[in-house]
PDB file of C-alpha atoms in Angstrom:
ATOM      1  CA  MET S   1     -28.608 158.201 -82.658  1.00 93.00           C
ATOM      2  CA  TYR S   2     -26.668 161.076 -81.176  1.00 96.00           C
ATOM      3  CA  LYS S   3     -23.054 161.732 -80.370  1.00 97.00           C
ATOM      4  CA  VAL S   4     -22.645 163.571 -77.083  1.00 98.00           C
ATOM      5  CA  LYS S   5     -19.706 165.588 -75.783  1.00 98.00           C
ATOM      6  CA  VAL S   6     -19.743 166.515 -72.123  1.00 98.00           C
ATOM      7  CA  THR S   7     -17.412 168.834 -70.242  1.00 98.00           C
ATOM      8  CA  ILE S   8     -17.384 168.693 -66.474  1.00 98.00           C
ATOM      9  CA  LYS S   9     -15.799 171.428 -64.379  1.00 97.00           C
ATOM     10  CA  ARG S  10     -15.441 172.037 -60.682  1.00 96.00           C
ATOM     11  CA  ARG S  11     -17.444 175.036 -59.533  1.00 96.00           C
ATOM     12  CA  PRO S  12     -15.228 178.150 -59.468  1.00 93.00           C
ATOM     13  CA  SER S  13     -15.553 178.444 -55.684  1.00 94.00           C
ATOM     14  CA  ILE S  14     -14.120 174.956 -55.143  1.00 96.00           C
ATOM     15  CA  LEU S  15     -10.352 174.522 -54.825  1.00 96.00           C
ATOM     16  CA  ASP S  16      -8.584 172.338 -57.363  1.00 97.00           C
ATOM     17  CA  PRO S  17      -5.598 170.686 -55.665  1.00 96.00           C
ATOM     18  CA  GLN S  18      -4.806 168.558 -58.729  1.00 95.00           C
ATOM     19  CA  GLY S  19      -4.567 171.703 -60.842  1.00 96.00           C
ATOM     20  CA  THR S  20      -2.322 173.366 -58.286  1.00 96.00           C
ATOM     21  CA  ALA S  21      -0.039 170.335 -58.148  1.00 96.00           C
ATOM     22  CA  ILE S  22       0.363 170.034 -61.895  1.00 96.00           C
ATOM     23  CA  GLU S  23       1.030 173.770 -62.156  1.00 96.00           C
ATOM     24  CA  LYS S  24       3.824 173.395 -59.614  1.00 96.00           C
ATOM     25  CA  GLY S  25       5.261 170.760 -61.942  1.00 95.00           C
ATOM     26  CA  ALA S  26       5.080 173.243 -64.805  1.00 95.00           C
ATOM     27  CA  GLU S  27       7.003 175.789 -62.742  1.00 95.00           C
ATOM     28  CA  ASN S  28       9.694 173.216 -62.076  1.00 95.00           C
ATOM     29  CA  LEU S  29       9.986 172.657 -65.833  1.00 94.00           C
ATOM     30  CA  GLY S  30      10.472 176.403 -66.376  1.00 95.00           C
ATOM     31  CA  LEU S  31       6.922 177.092 -67.581  1.00 96.00           C
ATOM     32  CA  THR S  32       6.432 179.976 -65.189  1.00 96.00           C
ATOM     33  CA  ASN S  33       3.669 181.844 -67.010  1.00 96.00           C
ATOM     34  CA  ILE S  34       0.967 179.213 -66.545  1.00 97.00           C
ATOM     35  CA  LYS S  35      -1.624 180.135 -63.898  1.00 96.00           C
ATOM     36  CA  ASN S  36      -5.118 179.177 -62.721  1.00 95.00           C
ATOM     37  CA  THR S  37      -4.967 175.567 -63.906  1.00 97.00           C
ATOM     38  CA  ARG S  38      -8.265 173.763 -63.365  1.00 97.00           C
ATOM     39  CA  ILE S  39      -8.659 170.105 -64.258  1.00 97.00           C
ATOM     40  CA  GLY S  40     -12.007 168.801 -65.424  1.00 97.00           C
ATOM     41  CA  LYS S  41     -13.311 165.938 -67.524  1.00 97.00           C
ATOM     42  CA  PHE S  42     -14.193 165.602 -71.172  1.00 98.00           C
ATOM     43  CA  ILE S  43     -16.449 162.671 -71.944  1.00 98.00           C
ATOM     44  CA  GLU S  44     -17.788 161.416 -75.264  1.00 97.00           C
ATOM     45  CA  PHE S  45     -20.430 158.787 -75.866  1.00 97.00           C
ATOM     46  CA  THR S  46     -23.320 157.892 -78.147  1.00 97.00           C
ATOM     47  CA  VAL S  47     -27.003 157.583 -77.272  1.00 97.00           C
ATOM     48  CA  ASP S  48     -28.992 155.133 -79.333  1.00 96.00           C
ATOM     49  CA  ILE S  49     -32.326 157.000 -79.154  1.00 96.00           C
ATOM     50  CA  ASN S  50     -33.846 158.824 -82.115  1.00 94.00           C
ATOM     51  CA  ASP S  51     -36.179 161.176 -80.243  1.00 95.00           C
ATOM     52  CA  LYS S  52     -34.102 164.220 -79.276  1.00 95.00           C
ATOM     53  CA  THR S  53     -36.031 165.055 -76.091  1.00 96.00           C
ATOM     54  CA  LYS S  54     -35.725 161.478 -74.821  1.00 96.00           C
ATOM     55  CA  ALA S  55     -32.063 161.362 -75.778  1.00 96.00           C
ATOM     56  CA  LYS S  56     -31.445 164.558 -73.788  1.00 97.00           C
ATOM     57  CA  GLN S  57     -33.205 163.068 -70.774  1.00 96.00           C
ATOM     58  CA  GLU S  58     -30.981 160.022 -70.913  1.00 96.00           C
ATOM     59  CA  VAL S  59     -27.886 162.211 -71.257  1.00 97.00           C
ATOM     60  CA  GLU S  60     -28.877 164.374 -68.291  1.00 96.00           C
ATOM     61  CA  ASN S  61     -29.513 161.319 -66.152  1.00 96.00           C
ATOM     62  CA  TYR S  62     -26.149 159.886 -67.106  1.00 96.00           C
ATOM     63  CA  CYS S  63     -24.344 163.162 -66.348  1.00 97.00           C
ATOM     64  CA  SER S  64     -26.062 163.923 -63.074  1.00 95.00           C
ATOM     65  CA  LYS S  65     -26.128 160.388 -61.669  1.00 94.00           C
ATOM     66  CA  LEU S  66     -22.801 159.015 -62.790  1.00 95.00           C
ATOM     67  CA  LEU S  67     -20.426 161.328 -64.596  1.00 96.00           C
ATOM     68  CA  ALA S  68     -20.506 164.518 -62.529  1.00 96.00           C
ATOM     69  CA  ASN S  69     -20.499 165.048 -58.783  1.00 95.00           C
ATOM     70  CA  PRO S  70     -23.510 167.329 -58.252  1.00 92.00           C
ATOM     71  CA  ILE S  71     -22.031 168.797 -55.049  1.00 93.00           C
ATOM     72  CA  MET S  72     -18.834 170.107 -56.605  1.00 95.00           C
ATOM     73  CA  GLU S  73     -19.148 170.020 -60.361  1.00 97.00           C
ATOM     74  CA  ASP S  74     -21.155 171.521 -63.207  1.00 96.00           C
ATOM     75  CA  PHE S  75     -21.616 169.889 -66.575  1.00 97.00           C
ATOM     76  CA  GLU S  76     -22.345 171.113 -70.084  1.00 97.00           C
ATOM     77  CA  TYR S  77     -23.038 168.989 -73.113  1.00 97.00           C
ATOM     78  CA  THR S  78     -23.595 169.161 -76.846  1.00 97.00           C
ATOM     79  CA  LEU S  79     -25.643 166.667 -78.812  1.00 96.00           C
ATOM     80  CA  SER S  80     -25.171 166.081 -82.534  1.00 96.00           C
ATOM     81  CA  GLU S  81     -26.823 163.633 -84.883  1.00 94.00           C
ATOM     82  CA  TRP S  82     -24.566 160.758 -85.675  1.00 90.00           C
ATOM     83  CA  THR S  83     -24.622 157.578 -87.700  1.00 86.00           C
ATOM     84  CA  PRO S  84     -22.241 154.727 -86.854  1.00 80.00           C
ATOM     85  CA  SER S  85     -20.873 154.576 -90.404  1.00 74.00           C
ATOM     86  CA  GLU S  86     -19.286 158.003 -89.994  1.00 54.00           C
ATOM     87  CA  GLU S  87     -16.293 156.741 -88.093  1.00 53.00           C
TER      88      GLU S  87
ATOM     89  CA  MET L   1      -2.626 187.157 -71.426  1.00 93.00           C
ATOM     90  CA  TYR L   2      -4.516 184.230 -72.866  1.00 96.00           C
ATOM     91  CA  LYS L   3      -7.115 181.846 -71.559  1.00 97.00           C
ATOM     92  CA  VAL L   4      -6.520 178.296 -72.785  1.00 97.00           C
ATOM     93  CA  LYS L   5      -8.918 175.364 -72.969  1.00 98.00           C
ATOM     94  CA  VAL L   6      -7.435 171.947 -73.605  1.00 98.00           C
ATOM     95  CA  THR L   7      -9.202 168.683 -74.328  1.00 98.00           C
ATOM     96  CA  ILE L   8      -7.258 165.473 -74.005  1.00 98.00           C
ATOM     97  CA  LYS L   9      -8.534 162.206 -75.455  1.00 97.00           C
ATOM     98  CA  ARG L  10      -7.171 158.697 -75.614  1.00 96.00           C
ATOM     99  CA  ARG L  11      -6.334 157.671 -79.148  1.00 96.00           C
ATOM    100  CA  PRO L  12      -9.264 155.770 -80.694  1.00 93.00           C
ATOM    101  CA  SER L  13      -7.233 152.560 -80.937  1.00 94.00           C
ATOM    102  CA  ILE L  14      -6.590 152.519 -77.182  1.00 96.00           C
ATOM    103  CA  LEU L  15      -9.081 150.806 -74.884  1.00 96.00           C
ATOM    104  CA  ASP L  16     -10.803 152.919 -72.225  1.00 97.00           C
ATOM    105  CA  PRO L  17     -11.505 150.680 -69.209  1.00 96.00           C
ATOM    106  CA  GLN L  18     -12.784 153.622 -67.133  1.00 95.00           C
ATOM    107  CA  GLY L  19     -15.341 154.424 -69.813  1.00 96.00           C
ATOM    108  CA  THR L  20     -16.413 150.792 -70.000  1.00 96.00           C
ATOM    109  CA  ALA L  21     -16.824 150.609 -66.215  1.00 96.00           C
ATOM    110  CA  ILE L  22     -18.903 153.764 -65.942  1.00 96.00           C
ATOM    111  CA  GLU L  23     -21.082 152.610 -68.836  1.00 96.00           C
ATOM    112  CA  LYS L  24     -21.747 149.367 -66.983  1.00 96.00           C
ATOM    113  CA  GLY L  25     -22.930 151.542 -64.095  1.00 95.00           C
ATOM    114  CA  ALA L  26     -25.270 153.366 -66.462  1.00 95.00           C
ATOM    115  CA  GLU L  27     -26.725 150.042 -67.597  1.00 95.00           C
ATOM    116  CA  ASN L  28     -27.365 149.102 -63.973  1.00 95.00           C
ATOM    117  CA  LEU L  29     -29.249 152.381 -63.527  1.00 94.00           C
ATOM    118  CA  GLY L  30     -31.449 151.544 -66.521  1.00 95.00           C
ATOM    119  CA  LEU L  31     -29.668 153.852 -68.978  1.00 96.00           C
ATOM    120  CA  THR L  32     -29.295 151.162 -71.591  1.00 96.00           C
ATOM    121  CA  ASN L  33     -28.900 153.330 -74.694  1.00 96.00           C
ATOM    122  CA  ILE L  34     -25.540 154.823 -73.771  1.00 97.00           C
ATOM    123  CA  LYS L  35     -22.629 153.349 -75.745  1.00 96.00           C
ATOM    124  CA  ASN L  36     -18.992 154.074 -76.647  1.00 95.00           C
ATOM    125  CA  THR L  37     -18.190 156.083 -73.518  1.00 97.00           C
ATOM    126  CA  ARG L  38     -14.671 157.518 -73.612  1.00 97.00           C
ATOM    127  CA  ILE L  39     -13.306 159.512 -70.701  1.00 97.00           C
ATOM    128  CA  GLY L  40     -10.827 162.301 -71.329  1.00 97.00           C
ATOM    129  CA  LYS L  41      -9.709 165.488 -69.630  1.00 97.00           C
ATOM    130  CA  PHE L  42     -10.748 169.106 -69.979  1.00 98.00           C
ATOM    131  CA  ILE L  43      -8.212 171.564 -68.619  1.00 98.00           C
ATOM    132  CA  GLU L  44      -8.377 175.344 -68.377  1.00 97.00           C
ATOM    133  CA  PHE L  45      -5.593 177.741 -67.477  1.00 97.00           C
ATOM    134  CA  THR L  46      -4.193 181.167 -68.286  1.00 97.00           C
ATOM    135  CA  VAL L  47      -0.834 182.038 -69.844  1.00 97.00           C
ATOM    136  CA  ASP L  48       0.635 185.348 -68.849  1.00 96.00           C
ATOM    137  CA  ILE L  49       2.465 186.023 -72.129  1.00 96.00           C
ATOM    138  CA  ASN L  50       1.357 188.665 -74.613  1.00 94.00           C
ATOM    139  CA  ASP L  51       3.086 187.323 -77.713  1.00 95.00           C
ATOM    140  CA  LYS L  52       0.741 184.746 -79.241  1.00 95.00           C
ATOM    141  CA  THR L  53       3.464 182.584 -80.790  1.00 96.00           C
ATOM    142  CA  LYS L  54       5.360 182.400 -77.498  1.00 96.00           C
ATOM    143  CA  ALA L  55       2.160 181.725 -75.586  1.00 96.00           C
ATOM    144  CA  LYS L  56       1.381 178.815 -77.923  1.00 97.00           C
ATOM    145  CA  GLN L  57       4.856 177.418 -77.403  1.00 96.00           C
ATOM    146  CA  GLU L  58       4.367 177.497 -73.629  1.00 96.00           C
ATOM    147  CA  VAL L  59       0.939 175.854 -73.982  1.00 97.00           C
ATOM    148  CA  GLU L  60       2.302 173.081 -76.205  1.00 96.00           C
ATOM    149  CA  ASN L  61       5.128 172.404 -73.788  1.00 96.00           C
ATOM    150  CA  TYR L  62       2.696 172.237 -70.889  1.00 96.00           C
ATOM    151  CA  CYS L  63       0.367 169.883 -72.757  1.00 96.00           C
ATOM    152  CA  SER L  64       2.996 167.554 -74.132  1.00 95.00           C
ATOM    153  CA  LYS L  65       5.251 167.411 -71.065  1.00 94.00           C
ATOM    154  CA  LEU L  66       2.728 167.394 -68.243  1.00 95.00           C
ATOM    155  CA  LEU L  67      -0.944 167.280 -69.123  1.00 96.00           C
ATOM    156  CA  ALA L  68      -1.162 164.600 -71.811  1.00 96.00           C
ATOM    157  CA  ASN L  69       0.499 161.232 -72.080  1.00 95.00           C
ATOM    158  CA  PRO L  70       2.106 161.351 -75.541  1.00 92.00           C
ATOM    159  CA  ILE L  71       2.005 157.550 -75.904  1.00 93.00           C
ATOM    160  CA  MET L  72      -1.751 157.170 -75.473  1.00 95.00           C
ATOM    161  CA  GLU L  73      -3.376 160.563 -75.745  1.00 97.00           C
ATOM    162  CA  ASP L  74      -3.927 163.397 -78.196  1.00 96.00           C
ATOM    163  CA  PHE L  75      -4.592 166.966 -77.183  1.00 97.00           C
ATOM    164  CA  GLU L  76      -6.343 169.934 -78.778  1.00 97.00           C
ATOM    165  CA  TYR L  77      -6.468 173.468 -77.452  1.00 97.00           C
ATOM    166  CA  THR L  78      -8.008 176.849 -78.070  1.00 97.00           C
ATOM    167  CA  LEU L  79      -6.434 180.136 -77.053  1.00 96.00           C
ATOM    168  CA  SER L  80      -8.429 183.309 -76.491  1.00 96.00           C
ATOM    169  CA  GLU L  81      -7.366 186.745 -75.326  1.00 94.00           C
ATOM    170  CA  TRP L  82      -8.254 187.335 -71.744  1.00 90.00           C
ATOM    171  CA  THR L  83      -7.913 190.042 -69.124  1.00 86.00           C
ATOM    172  CA  PRO L  84      -8.123 189.138 -65.426  1.00 80.00           C
ATOM    173  CA  SER L  85     -10.903 191.680 -64.797  1.00 74.00           C
ATOM    174  CA  GLU L  86     -13.290 189.637 -66.926  1.00 54.00           C
ATOM    175  CA  GLU L  87     -14.085 187.136 -64.205  1.00 52.00           C
TER     176      GLU L  87
END
């Protein structure tokens, strides 16, 4: 079983209107030194497969078919062995 | 100037309906080994302050007042020195 952490970011060439909006909010609060805000996703899950190669396949399918938008976003992930009793 | 990476997660005790929904989608696609999906945010920005303590203050204000919901979410961040020419 593996614990997976995925980060999903918009490609650098793609505008991030949500980031721009929230940064405007920061400015209004007096936080004027914050720039280049980009909002992405951070997703955690477990994969109940013991073979690492197969687990990675499942993770990549999940990321590319459901979690990330392949047109606008890139994803990265880390996989670490995990047993349910740990948490 | 610092580059900041923030991850925001719902507290473990708080349900994540978005994670549950997307996991149901995975099941429908045949990805049946994915469990415990939790959706959070990953946010990057720069702080144009050279004093590290002051930069951290600005980051913590930004996170706690705008980026994260203090009732339901926890945030973590890393700060690294950064010059605009790097990218």
